[in-house]
Coordinates of C-alpha atoms in Angstrom, one line a residue:
X1 CA 79.6 88.0 94.0
X2 CA 80.8 87.9 97.5
X3 CA 83.3 90.5 98.5
X4 CA 84.6 88.5 101.4
X5 CA 84.6 89.4 105.1
X6 CA 85.1 93.0 106.3
X7 CA 88.2 94.2 108.0
X8 CA 88.6 97.0 110.5
X9 CA 90.6 100.0 109.4
X10 CA 94.1 98.8 108.3
X11 CA 94.0 95.6 110.2
X12 CA 97.0 93.6 108.9
X13 CA 96.5 90.4 106.9
X14 CA 96.4 87.3 109.1
X15 CA 99.5 85.0 108.7
X16 CA 98.8 81.5 107.6
X17 CA 99.7 79.3 110.6
X18 CA 99.1 75.7 111.7
X19 CA 96.0 75.6 114.1
X20 CA 98.1 74.5 117.1
X21 CA 99.9 77.8 117.0
X22 CA 96.8 79.9 117.7
X23 CA 96.6 78.9 121.4
X24 CA 100.3 79.6 121.9
X25 CA 100.0 82.9 120.0
X26 CA 97.1 83.9 122.2
X27 CA 99.0 83.3 125.4
X28 CA 102.0 85.1 124.1
X29 CA 99.9 88.1 123.0
X30 CA 98.2 88.2 126.4
X31 CA 101.6 88.3 128.1
X32 CA 102.9 91.0 125.7
X33 CA 99.8 93.2 126.4
X34 CA 100.3 92.8 130.2
X35 CA 104.0 93.9 129.8
X36 CA 102.9 96.9 127.7
X37 CA 100.3 97.8 130.3
X38 CA 102.9 97.8 133.0
X39 CA 105.2 99.9 130.8
X40 CA 102.4 102.4 130.3
X41 CA 102.3 102.9 134.1
X42 CA 98.9 101.1 134.4
X43 CA 97.3 103.8 132.1
X44 CA 95.0 101.9 129.7
X45 CA 94.5 105.0 127.6
X46 CA 98.2 105.5 127.2
X47 CA 98.5 101.9 126.2
X48 CA 95.9 102.3 123.4
X49 CA 97.5 105.5 122.2
X50 CA 100.9 103.7 122.0
X51 CA 99.4 100.8 120.1
X52 CA 97.7 103.1 117.7
X53 CA 100.9 105.0 117.0
X54 CA 102.7 101.7 116.3
X55 CA 99.9 100.6 113.9
X56 CA 99.8 103.9 112.0
X57 CA 103.5 103.9 111.4
X58 CA 103.6 100.2 110.5
X59 CA 103.7 100.7 106.7
X60 CA 106.6 103.2 106.5
X61 CA 110.1 102.4 107.6
X62 CA 112.3 104.6 109.7
X63 CA 113.7 106.4 106.6
X64 CA 110.2 107.1 105.3
X65 CA 110.3 104.3 102.7
X66 CA 107.4 102.0 102.1
X67 CA 107.1 98.6 103.7
X68 CA 105.6 96.1 101.3
X69 CA 106.0 92.8 103.1
X70 CA 102.3 92.0 103.0
X71 CA 102.0 92.4 99.3
X72 CA 102.6 89.7 96.6
X73 CA 106.2 89.9 95.4
X74 CA 105.3 91.1 91.9
X75 CA 103.2 93.9 93.2
X76 CA 105.8 94.9 95.8
X77 CA 108.4 95.1 93.0
X78 CA 106.2 97.3 90.8
X79 CA 105.2 99.6 93.7
X80 CA 108.8 100.0 94.9
X81 CA 109.8 100.8 91.3
X82 CA 107.1 103.5 91.1
X83 CA 108.0 104.9 94.5
X84 CA 111.6 105.2 93.6
X85 CA 110.7 106.9 90.3
X86 CA 108.5 109.6 92.0
X87 CA 111.2 110.2 94.6
X88 CA 113.6 110.9 91.7
X89 CA 111.0 113.2 90.1
X90 CA 110.7 115.1 93.4
X91 CA 114.4 115.9 93.2
X92 CA 113.7 117.7 90.0
X93 CA 110.4 119.4 90.7
X94 CA 110.3 119.6 94.5
X95 CA 106.6 118.8 95.1
X96 CA 107.2 117.3 98.5
X97 CA 107.0 113.6 97.7
X98 CA 107.0 111.1 100.5
X99 CA 106.3 107.4 100.2
X100 CA 102.7 106.4 100.7
X101 CA 101.6 104.0 103.4
X102 CA 100.4 100.6 102.1
X103 CA 97.8 98.2 103.4
X104 CA 97.0 94.9 101.8
X105 CA 93.5 93.4 102.5
X106 CA 91.0 90.8 101.2
X107 CA 87.4 91.7 100.2
X108 CA 86.6 95.0 101.9
X109 CA 88.0 97.5 104.4
X110 CA 87.1 100.4 106.6
X111 CA 89.1 103.5 106.1
X112 CA 89.0 107.2 107.2
X113 CA 88.0 108.1 103.7
X114 CA 84.8 106.1 103.9
X115 CA 83.5 106.4 107.5
X116 CA 80.6 104.1 108.2
X117 CA 81.0 102.2 105.0
X118 CA 83.2 99.4 103.7
X119 CA 85.4 100.0 100.6
X120 CA 86.3 97.3 98.1
X121 CA 88.7 97.0 95.2
X122 CA 92.2 98.6 95.2
X123 CA 92.0 102.3 96.0
X124 CA 93.9 105.3 97.5
X125 CA 92.8 107.1 100.8
X126 CA 94.1 110.7 100.8
X127 CA 93.3 111.3 104.4
X128 CA 96.3 109.3 105.6
X129 CA 98.0 109.0 102.3
X130 CA 97.6 105.2 102.0
X131 CA 97.3 102.8 99.1
X132 CA 94.8 100.1 100.0
X133 CA 95.5 97.0 97.9
X134 CA 92.7 94.5 97.5
X135 CA 94.7 91.2 97.0
X136 CA 91.6 89.2 96.1
X137 CA 90.5 91.7 93.5
X138 CA 93.9 91.7 91.7
X139 CA 94.3 87.9 92.0
X140 CA 91.0 87.6 90.2
X141 CA 92.2 90.0 87.5
X142 CA 95.2 87.7 86.8
X143 CA 93.2 84.5 87.1
X144 CA 90.4 85.6 84.7
X145 CA 92.3 87.7 82.2
X146 CA 95.8 86.1 82.1
X147 CA 98.4 88.4 80.4
X148 CA 95.9 91.3 80.2
X149 CA 95.3 90.8 84.0
X150 CA 99.0 91.0 84.7
X151 CA 99.3 94.2 82.8
X152 CA 96.1 95.5 84.5
X153 CA 97.8 94.8 87.9
X154 CA 100.7 97.0 86.8
X155 CA 98.4 99.7 85.6
X156 CA 96.6 99.8 88.9
X157 CA 99.9 100.2 90.8
X158 CA 100.8 103.1 88.6
X159 CA 97.3 104.7 88.9
X160 CA 97.1 104.3 92.7
X161 CA 100.5 105.8 93.4
X162 CA 99.7 108.6 90.9
X163 CA 96.8 109.6 93.2
X164 CA 99.4 109.8 96.0
X165 CA 101.5 112.2 93.8
X166 CA 98.4 114.3 93.3
X167 CA 97.9 114.5 97.1
X168 CA 101.5 115.5 97.7
X169 CA 101.2 118.2 95.0
X170 CA 98.1 119.6 96.6
X171 CA 95.9 118.9 93.6
X172 CA 93.6 116.6 95.6
X173 CA 92.9 119.3 98.3
X174 CA 92.3 121.9 95.6
X175 CA 89.7 119.7 93.9
X176 CA 88.0 118.9 97.3
X177 CA 87.9 122.6 98.2
X178 CA 86.4 123.5 94.9
X179 CA 83.8 120.7 95.3
X180 CA 82.7 122.1 98.7
X181 CA 81.9 125.6 97.4
X182 CA 78.1 126.1 97.2
X183 CA 78.6 127.7 93.8
X184 CA 80.0 124.5 92.3
X185 CA 77.4 122.8 90.3
X186 CA 76.9 119.0 90.1
X187 CA 78.2 118.8 86.5
X188 CA 81.3 120.8 87.6
X189 CA 81.9 118.4 90.4
X190 CA 81.7 115.4 88.0
X191 CA 84.1 117.2 85.7
X192 CA 86.6 117.8 88.4
X193 CA 86.5 114.2 89.6
X194 CA 87.0 113.1 86.0
X195 CA 90.0 115.4 85.6
X196 CA 91.5 114.1 88.8
X197 CA 91.2 110.5 87.5
X198 CA 92.6 111.2 84.1
X199 CA 95.5 113.1 85.5
X200 CA 96.3 110.0 87.6
X201 CA 96.2 108.0 84.4
X202 CA 98.5 110.5 82.8
X203 CA 101.0 110.2 85.7
X204 CA 100.7 106.4 85.6
X205 CA 101.8 106.6 81.9
X206 CA 104.7 108.8 82.8
X207 CA 106.0 106.3 85.3
X208 CA 105.3 103.3 82.9
X209 CA 107.5 104.7 80.2
X210 CA 110.4 104.6 82.6
X211 CA 109.6 101.2 84.0
X212 CA 111.4 98.2 82.4
X213 CA 108.9 95.8 84.1
X214 CA 105.9 97.7 82.8
X215 CA 107.3 97.8 79.3
X216 CA 107.9 94.0 79.4
X217 CA 104.3 93.4 80.4
X218 CA 103.1 95.8 77.7
X219 CA 105.0 93.9 75.0
X220 CA 103.2 90.7 76.1
X221 CA 99.7 92.1 76.2
X222 CA 97.4 95.0 75.1
X223 CA 96.7 98.0 77.3
X224 CA 93.2 98.5 76.1
X225 CA 92.3 94.9 77.0
X226 CA 94.0 95.4 80.4
X227 CA 91.8 98.5 81.1
X228 CA 88.7 96.6 80.0
X229 CA 89.6 93.9 82.4
X230 CA 89.8 96.4 85.3
X231 CA 86.6 98.0 84.2
X232 CA 84.8 94.7 84.1
X233 CA 85.8 93.7 87.7
X234 CA 85.2 97.2 89.1
X235 CA 81.7 97.3 87.5
X236 CA 80.9 93.9 89.0
X237 CA 81.9 95.3 92.5
X238 CA 80.1 98.5 91.7
X239 CA 76.8 96.7 91.4
X240 CA 76.9 96.0 95.1
X241 CA 76.6 99.8 95.8
X242 CA 72.9 99.7 95.2
X243 CA 72.5 97.4 98.3
X244 CA 74.4 99.9 100.4
X245 CA 76.9 97.2 101.4
X246 CA 80.1 98.7 100.1
X247 CA 81.6 101.6 98.2
X248 CA 83.9 101.2 95.2
X249 CA 86.3 104.2 95.3
X250 CA 88.0 103.5 92.0
X251 CA 84.8 103.6 89.9
X252 CA 85.1 103.6 86.2
X253 CA 82.1 105.8 86.0
X254 CA 84.7 108.6 86.2
X255 CA 86.5 108.0 82.9
X256 CA 85.7 105.0 80.7
X257 CA 88.6 102.9 79.6
X258 CA 88.9 104.8 76.3
X259 CA 89.5 108.1 78.1
X260 CA 91.8 106.5 80.5
X261 CA 93.7 104.8 77.7
X262 CA 94.1 108.2 75.9
X263 CA 95.5 110.0 78.9
X264 CA 97.7 107.1 79.9
X265 CA 99.1 107.0 76.4
X266 CA 99.8 110.7 76.5
X267 CA 101.8 110.3 79.7
X268 CA 103.6 107.2 78.3
X269 CA 104.6 109.1 75.1
X270 CA 105.6 112.2 76.9
X271 CA 107.4 110.7 79.9
X272 CA 107.1 114.2 81.6
X273 CA 104.9 115.3 84.4
X274 CA 104.1 118.6 82.9
X275 CA 103.6 117.5 79.3
X276 CA 99.8 117.5 79.3
X277 CA 97.2 118.4 82.0
X278 CA 93.5 117.4 81.8
X279 CA 92.7 120.3 84.1
X280 CA 93.8 122.7 81.4
X281 CA 91.9 121.3 78.5
X282 CA 88.2 120.8 77.6
X283 CA 88.9 117.7 75.6
X284 CA 88.9 114.4 77.6

């Protein structure tokens, strides 16, 4: 299965335009670059730094909120709902929540989390706190699995933003620091990675309980079938890893759908961040 063309780190999605606009657009871009070059005092290095700053800040608005204009409307609505929910939780628990950056892409993507490799499938990059949303992957979920695919799409939104919550809490850094210790064994590293994934599923369940849209989708489908749908597509993408073409950050090797379902359900039933913690139990 082809994963599509690669995209450089956080290159925005191309707009769909009539062919005759491309020549005009190219001339306009050239003029704009010339103006920016003059504004930078003829310093090409300063121009590049300025453009980089503009790009890095492109997915957060001036008030720190997410900008989701490149996402499908249904996904943007779910992601905004989850973002507002975790902002509200931060007022209660003060874990330093800020909105994640968001990048939509098709096929595969270079990120600071996977230097020298392309990543595919929806995933979260903790280095710059960014949700990377593979539009083609999720479109295929909905096309192939219908209602289960729609619920799976909502689950992925909850799971990805939950990874961001873990980063803001400092959990991600603590796990990485533990993994880097020479005394940490390979089985211990796998256990820590599993616990990180299952905690994200728990947090996703906490949000889902408070989300009218998620509850509506849940009434129309089955969560276990939705997780199986995600697992199927991720495993198909995962098979490309053997060729060295891509990495699949959200691999279901860390927590099969039954484990994920268990921890999501715990979060959904509890509705509280601190109700259960996979880092504090030996049963997963």
